Coordinates of C-alpha atoms in Angstrom, one line a residue:
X1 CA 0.0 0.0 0.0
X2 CA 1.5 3.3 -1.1
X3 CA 0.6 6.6 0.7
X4 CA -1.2 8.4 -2.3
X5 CA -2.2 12.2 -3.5
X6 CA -5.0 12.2 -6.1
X7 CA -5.1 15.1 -8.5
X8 CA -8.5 15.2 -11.1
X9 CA -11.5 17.6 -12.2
X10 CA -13.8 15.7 -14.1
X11 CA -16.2 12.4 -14.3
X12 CA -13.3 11.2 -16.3
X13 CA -10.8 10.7 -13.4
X14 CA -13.4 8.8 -11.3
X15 CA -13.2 5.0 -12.2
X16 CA -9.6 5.3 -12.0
X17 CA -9.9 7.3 -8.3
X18 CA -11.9 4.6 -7.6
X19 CA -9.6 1.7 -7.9
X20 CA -6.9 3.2 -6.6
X21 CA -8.6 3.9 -3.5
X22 CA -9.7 0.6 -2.7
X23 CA -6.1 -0.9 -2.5
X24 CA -4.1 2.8 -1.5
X25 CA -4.0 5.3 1.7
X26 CA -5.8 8.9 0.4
X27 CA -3.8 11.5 1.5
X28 CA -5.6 14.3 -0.2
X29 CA -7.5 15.1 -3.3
X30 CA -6.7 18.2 -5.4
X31 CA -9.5 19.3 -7.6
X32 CA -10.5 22.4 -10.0
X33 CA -12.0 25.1 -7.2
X34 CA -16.1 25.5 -7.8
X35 CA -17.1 26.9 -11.0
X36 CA -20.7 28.9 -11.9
X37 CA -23.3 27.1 -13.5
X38 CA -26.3 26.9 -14.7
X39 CA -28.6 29.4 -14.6
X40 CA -28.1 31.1 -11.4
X41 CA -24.7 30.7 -12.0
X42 CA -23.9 29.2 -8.9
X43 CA -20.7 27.7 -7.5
X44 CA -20.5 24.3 -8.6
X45 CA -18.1 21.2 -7.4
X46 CA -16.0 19.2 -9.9
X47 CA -17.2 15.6 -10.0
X48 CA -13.9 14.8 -8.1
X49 CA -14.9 16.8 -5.2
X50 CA -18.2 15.5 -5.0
X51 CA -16.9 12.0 -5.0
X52 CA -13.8 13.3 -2.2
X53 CA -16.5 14.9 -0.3
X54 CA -18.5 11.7 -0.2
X55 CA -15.5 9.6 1.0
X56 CA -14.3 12.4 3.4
X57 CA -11.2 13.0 2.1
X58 CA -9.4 16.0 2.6
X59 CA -9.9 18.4 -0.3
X60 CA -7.2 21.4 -2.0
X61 CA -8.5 23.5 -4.9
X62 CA -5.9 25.7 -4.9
X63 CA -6.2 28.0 -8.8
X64 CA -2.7 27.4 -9.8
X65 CA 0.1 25.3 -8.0
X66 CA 2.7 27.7 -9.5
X67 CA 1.3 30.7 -7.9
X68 CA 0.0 29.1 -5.1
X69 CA 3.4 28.6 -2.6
X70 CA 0.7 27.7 0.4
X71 CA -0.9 24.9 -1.5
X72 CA 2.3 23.9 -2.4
X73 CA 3.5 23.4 1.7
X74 CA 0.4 21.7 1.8
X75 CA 1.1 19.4 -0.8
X76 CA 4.5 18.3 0.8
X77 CA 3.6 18.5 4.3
X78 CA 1.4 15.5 2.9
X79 CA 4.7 13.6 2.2
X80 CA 3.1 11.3 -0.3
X81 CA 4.8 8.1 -2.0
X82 CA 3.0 9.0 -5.7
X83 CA 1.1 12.0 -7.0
X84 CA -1.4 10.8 -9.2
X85 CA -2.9 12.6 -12.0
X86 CA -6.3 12.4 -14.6
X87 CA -7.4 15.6 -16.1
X88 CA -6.6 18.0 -13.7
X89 CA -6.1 21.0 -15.3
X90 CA -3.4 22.7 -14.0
X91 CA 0.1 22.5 -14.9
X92 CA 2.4 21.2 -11.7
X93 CA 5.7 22.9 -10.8
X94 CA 9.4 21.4 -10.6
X95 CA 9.1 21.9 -6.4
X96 CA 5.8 19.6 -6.5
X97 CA 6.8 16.8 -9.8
X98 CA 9.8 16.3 -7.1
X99 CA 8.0 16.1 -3.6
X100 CA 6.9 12.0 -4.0
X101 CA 9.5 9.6 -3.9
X102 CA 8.2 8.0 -6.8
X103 CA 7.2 10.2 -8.9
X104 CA 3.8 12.1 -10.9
X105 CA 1.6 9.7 -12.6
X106 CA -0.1 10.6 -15.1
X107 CA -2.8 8.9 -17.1
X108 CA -3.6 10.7 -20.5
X109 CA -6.3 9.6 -22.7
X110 CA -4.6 9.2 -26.2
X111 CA -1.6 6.8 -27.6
X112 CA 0.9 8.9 -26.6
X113 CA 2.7 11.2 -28.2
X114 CA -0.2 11.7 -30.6
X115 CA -2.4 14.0 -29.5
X116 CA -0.4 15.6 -26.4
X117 CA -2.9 18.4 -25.3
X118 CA -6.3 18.9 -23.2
X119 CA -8.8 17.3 -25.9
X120 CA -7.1 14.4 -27.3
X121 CA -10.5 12.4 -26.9
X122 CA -12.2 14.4 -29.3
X123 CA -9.4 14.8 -31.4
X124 CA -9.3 11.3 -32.5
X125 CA -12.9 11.6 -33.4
X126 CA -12.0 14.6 -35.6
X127 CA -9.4 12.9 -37.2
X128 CA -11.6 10.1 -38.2
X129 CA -9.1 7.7 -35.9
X130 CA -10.0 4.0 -36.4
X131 CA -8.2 3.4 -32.6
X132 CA -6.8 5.5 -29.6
X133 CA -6.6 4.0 -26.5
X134 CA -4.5 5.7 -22.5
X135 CA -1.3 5.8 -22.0
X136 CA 0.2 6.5 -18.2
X137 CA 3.6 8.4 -18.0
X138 CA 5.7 9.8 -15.7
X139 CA 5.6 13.4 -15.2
X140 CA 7.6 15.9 -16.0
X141 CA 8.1 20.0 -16.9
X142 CA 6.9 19.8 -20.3
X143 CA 3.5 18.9 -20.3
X144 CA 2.4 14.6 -21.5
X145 CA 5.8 14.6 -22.8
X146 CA 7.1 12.4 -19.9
X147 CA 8.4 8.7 -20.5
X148 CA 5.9 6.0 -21.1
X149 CA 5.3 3.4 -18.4
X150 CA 2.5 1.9 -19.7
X151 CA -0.4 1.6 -22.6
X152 CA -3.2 0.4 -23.7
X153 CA -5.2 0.4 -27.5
X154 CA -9.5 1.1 -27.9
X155 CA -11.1 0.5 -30.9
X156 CA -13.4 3.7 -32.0
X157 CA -16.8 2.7 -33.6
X158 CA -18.8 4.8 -36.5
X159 CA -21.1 5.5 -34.3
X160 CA -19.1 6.9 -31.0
X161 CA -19.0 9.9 -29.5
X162 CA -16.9 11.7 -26.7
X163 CA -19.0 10.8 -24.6
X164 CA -19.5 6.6 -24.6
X165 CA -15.9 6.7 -26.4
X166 CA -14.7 8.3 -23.5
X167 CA -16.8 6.5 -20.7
X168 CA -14.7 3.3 -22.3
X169 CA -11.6 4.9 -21.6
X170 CA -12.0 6.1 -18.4
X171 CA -12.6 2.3 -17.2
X172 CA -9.7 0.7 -19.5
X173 CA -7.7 3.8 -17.9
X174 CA -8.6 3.0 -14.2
X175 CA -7.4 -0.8 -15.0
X176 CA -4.1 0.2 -16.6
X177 CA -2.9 2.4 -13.9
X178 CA -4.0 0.5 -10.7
X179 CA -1.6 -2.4 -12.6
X180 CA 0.8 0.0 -13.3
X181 CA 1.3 1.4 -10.0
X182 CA 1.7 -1.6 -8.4
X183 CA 4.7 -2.6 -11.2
X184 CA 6.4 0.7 -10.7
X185 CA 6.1 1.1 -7.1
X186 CA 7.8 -2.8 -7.6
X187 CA 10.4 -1.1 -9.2
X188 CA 9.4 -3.7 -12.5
X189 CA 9.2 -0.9 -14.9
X190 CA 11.5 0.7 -17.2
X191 CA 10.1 3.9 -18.6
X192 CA 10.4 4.4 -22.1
X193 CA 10.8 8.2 -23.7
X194 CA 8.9 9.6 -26.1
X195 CA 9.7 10.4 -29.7
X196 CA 9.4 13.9 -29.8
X197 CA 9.3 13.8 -33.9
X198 CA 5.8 12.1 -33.4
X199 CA 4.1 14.5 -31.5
X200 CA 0.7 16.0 -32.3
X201 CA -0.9 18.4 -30.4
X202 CA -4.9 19.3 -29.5
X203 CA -6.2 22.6 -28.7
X204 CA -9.2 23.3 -26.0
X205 CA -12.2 22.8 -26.9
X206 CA -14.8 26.1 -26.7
X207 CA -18.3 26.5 -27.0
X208 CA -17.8 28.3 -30.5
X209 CA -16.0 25.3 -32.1
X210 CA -20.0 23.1 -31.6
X211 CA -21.3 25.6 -34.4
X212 CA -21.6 24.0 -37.8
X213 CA -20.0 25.0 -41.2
X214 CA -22.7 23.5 -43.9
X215 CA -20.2 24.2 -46.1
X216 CA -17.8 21.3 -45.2
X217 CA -17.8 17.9 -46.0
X218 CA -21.2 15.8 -44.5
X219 CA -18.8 13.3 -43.2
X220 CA -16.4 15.9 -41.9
X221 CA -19.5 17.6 -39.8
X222 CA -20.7 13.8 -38.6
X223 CA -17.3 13.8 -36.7
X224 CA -17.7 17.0 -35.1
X225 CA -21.2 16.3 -34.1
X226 CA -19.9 13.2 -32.0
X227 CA -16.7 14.6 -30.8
X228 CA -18.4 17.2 -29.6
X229 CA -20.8 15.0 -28.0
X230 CA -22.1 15.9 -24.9
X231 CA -20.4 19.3 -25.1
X232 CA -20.4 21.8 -26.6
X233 CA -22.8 19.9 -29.1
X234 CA -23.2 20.1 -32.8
X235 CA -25.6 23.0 -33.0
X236 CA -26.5 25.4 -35.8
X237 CA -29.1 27.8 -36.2
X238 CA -32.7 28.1 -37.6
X239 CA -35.3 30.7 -37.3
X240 CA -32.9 32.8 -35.1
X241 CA -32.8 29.9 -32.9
X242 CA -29.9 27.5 -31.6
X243 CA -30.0 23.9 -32.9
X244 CA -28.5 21.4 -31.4
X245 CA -27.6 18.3 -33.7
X246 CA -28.2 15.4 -31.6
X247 CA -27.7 12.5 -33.8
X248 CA -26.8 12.1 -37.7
X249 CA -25.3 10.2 -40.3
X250 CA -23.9 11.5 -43.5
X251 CA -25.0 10.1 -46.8
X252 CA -22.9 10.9 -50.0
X253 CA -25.8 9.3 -52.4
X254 CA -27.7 13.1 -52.3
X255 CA -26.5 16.3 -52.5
X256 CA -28.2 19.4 -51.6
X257 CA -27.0 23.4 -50.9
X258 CA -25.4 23.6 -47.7
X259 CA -27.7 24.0 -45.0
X260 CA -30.5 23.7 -47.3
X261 CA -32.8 21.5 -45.7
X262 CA -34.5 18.3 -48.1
X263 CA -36.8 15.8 -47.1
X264 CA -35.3 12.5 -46.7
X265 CA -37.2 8.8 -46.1
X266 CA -39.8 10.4 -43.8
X267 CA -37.6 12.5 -42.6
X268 CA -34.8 15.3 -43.6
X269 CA -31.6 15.6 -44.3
X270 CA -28.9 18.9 -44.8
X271 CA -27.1 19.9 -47.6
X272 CA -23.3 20.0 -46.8
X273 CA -20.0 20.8 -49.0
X274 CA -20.4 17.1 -50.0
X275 CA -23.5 15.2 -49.7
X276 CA -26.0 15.3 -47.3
X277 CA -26.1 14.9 -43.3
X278 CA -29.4 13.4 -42.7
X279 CA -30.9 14.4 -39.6
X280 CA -32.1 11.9 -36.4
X281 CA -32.5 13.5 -33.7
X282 CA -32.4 17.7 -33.1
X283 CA -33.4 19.8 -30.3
X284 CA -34.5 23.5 -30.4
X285 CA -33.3 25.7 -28.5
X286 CA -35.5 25.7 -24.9
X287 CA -37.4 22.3 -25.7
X288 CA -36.2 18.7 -25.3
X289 CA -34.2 16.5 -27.9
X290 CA -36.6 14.8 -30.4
X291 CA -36.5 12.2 -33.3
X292 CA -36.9 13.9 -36.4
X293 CA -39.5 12.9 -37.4
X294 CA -41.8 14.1 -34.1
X295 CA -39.4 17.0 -34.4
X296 CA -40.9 17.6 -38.1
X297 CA -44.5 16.9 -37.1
X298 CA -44.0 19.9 -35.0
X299 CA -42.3 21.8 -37.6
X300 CA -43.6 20.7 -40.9
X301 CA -41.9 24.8 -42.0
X302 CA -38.5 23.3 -41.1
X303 CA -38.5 21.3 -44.8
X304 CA -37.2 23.7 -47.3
X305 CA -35.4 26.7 -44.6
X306 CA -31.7 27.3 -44.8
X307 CA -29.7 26.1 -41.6
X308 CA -27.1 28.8 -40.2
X309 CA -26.6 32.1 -38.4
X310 CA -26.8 34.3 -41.8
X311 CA -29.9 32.9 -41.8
X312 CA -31.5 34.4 -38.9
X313 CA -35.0 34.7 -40.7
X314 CA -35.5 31.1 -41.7
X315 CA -35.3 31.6 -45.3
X316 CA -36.7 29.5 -47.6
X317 CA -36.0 27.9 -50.9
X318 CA -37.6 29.6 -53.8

């Protein structure tokens, strides 16, 4: 049993947390500090803390470790054996990658060193990836460049999104780094360095990077759809309203004008830059997510409009 600090923000970081905890001491759990939601805009916990909280572990959500020379204290006044780290957030300093004995673990969702970076889940959707799969590495200055202690390849199906791709992740992750750390704290492991000529990098994701370009390829704007799956969402815009693309698949046996909308098997479909993305499920903007075809029964003016925010009117084919 090694004396353990757990560093993670989201949903993500759980299953692994999880595992760890059941055969590890919890020192402490770092976390993002609250962030306004919803509506009211109210202080909300990262999923971490809520799990921390539930567990009574003691918390930190220090804003930044490199500004933050109290958190920091805190941290080493700990004295843990490992630091452990999913999807934190914030970058850790030289004076805390040295306090444990044994290192900063991290476990990054990507095949390392492809897609180094905070989005490399919905990166390899974008890139129309057949596999990824989560890598764990050793920490150091330059951020998921560390060497490789251990990884693991998942298949991507047509039909995933960040959302169940990642889901399958997060539990392959929590298996390969509870066998990891017990191999490295056994002192079985050699790491193995990167290739830094193979690196690719991913940006962050924003909220603007969910709005759709009819102009680009159908199966191009399927991708984003699913990588952007649950957020920010595939959305676009009709009647001066936001759309959110729930589900879609891309046919390249029609073609239409892009954002034109066409009826299709019952249904309807969107003209792109090449062929069409037919519709299965949308939402408008303040009611629920429906099947297209209740959505059109609803709707019946939505055959014919023009998707798209320079079309704020809803215009119509001639």
């Amino acid at each position: 049993m090694a004396r353990l600090v757990l560093m993670g923000s989201p949903a993500f970081a759980l299953p692994t947390f999880e595992a760890l905890a059941e055969e590890h001491e919890i020192a402490a759990v770092f976390t993002q500090p609250d962030k306004p939601a919803g509506r009211g805009l109210r202080p909300t916990p990262s999923p971490v803390k809520r799990w921390a909280e539930a567990r009574g572990y003691l918390i930190f959500q220090p804003r930044s470790l490199r500004r933050d020379p109290q958190a920091v204290a805190a941290l080493q006044a700990l004295r843990p054996n490992v630091i452990v780290v999913v999807a934190y957030g914030l970058i850790l300093p030289h004076e805390v990658l040295e306090t444990p004995p044994y290192g900063c673990l991290n476990l990054h969702a990507s095949l390392l060193p492809r897609y180094r970076g905070p989005a490399p889940i919905q990166a390899a959707l974008l890139n129309g990836d057949a596999e990824t799969g989560v890598t764990v590495i050793q920490m150091t200055e330059e951020v998921d460049a560390g060497p490789i202690l251990a990884m693991e390849r998942e298949p991507i199906y047509p039909d995933d999104t960040a959302e169940t791709l990642g889901e399958r992740l997060a539990r392959r992750g929590a298996r390969l780094m509870r066998e990891t750390l017990r191999r490295w704290l056994a002192g079985e492991i050699v790491p193995q360095p990167q290739d830094p000529s193979q690196a690719t990098y991913c940006p962050r994701i924003t909220k603007a990077d969910g709005e759709i370009d009819w102009r680009r390829p159908a199966v191009e704007i399927d991708r984003r759809i699913r990588a952007f799956t649950p957020w920010p969402g595939g959305f676009t815009f009709w009647n001066g309203r936001l759309l959110k693309i729930g589900r879609a698949r891309p046919r390249l046996d029609l073609q239409a004008p892009p954002g034109r909308v066409i009826a299709v098997d019952a249904g309807a479909a969107v003209g792109t830059g090449h062929g069409v993305l037919e519709l299965l499920e949308v939402q408008l903007e303040g009611k629920r997510m429906l099947p297209i075809r209740a959505f059109l029964n609803g709707h019946p003016d939505f055959l014919g409009a023009t998707l798209g925010r320079e079309h704020p009117a809803g215009a119509h084919a001639p």
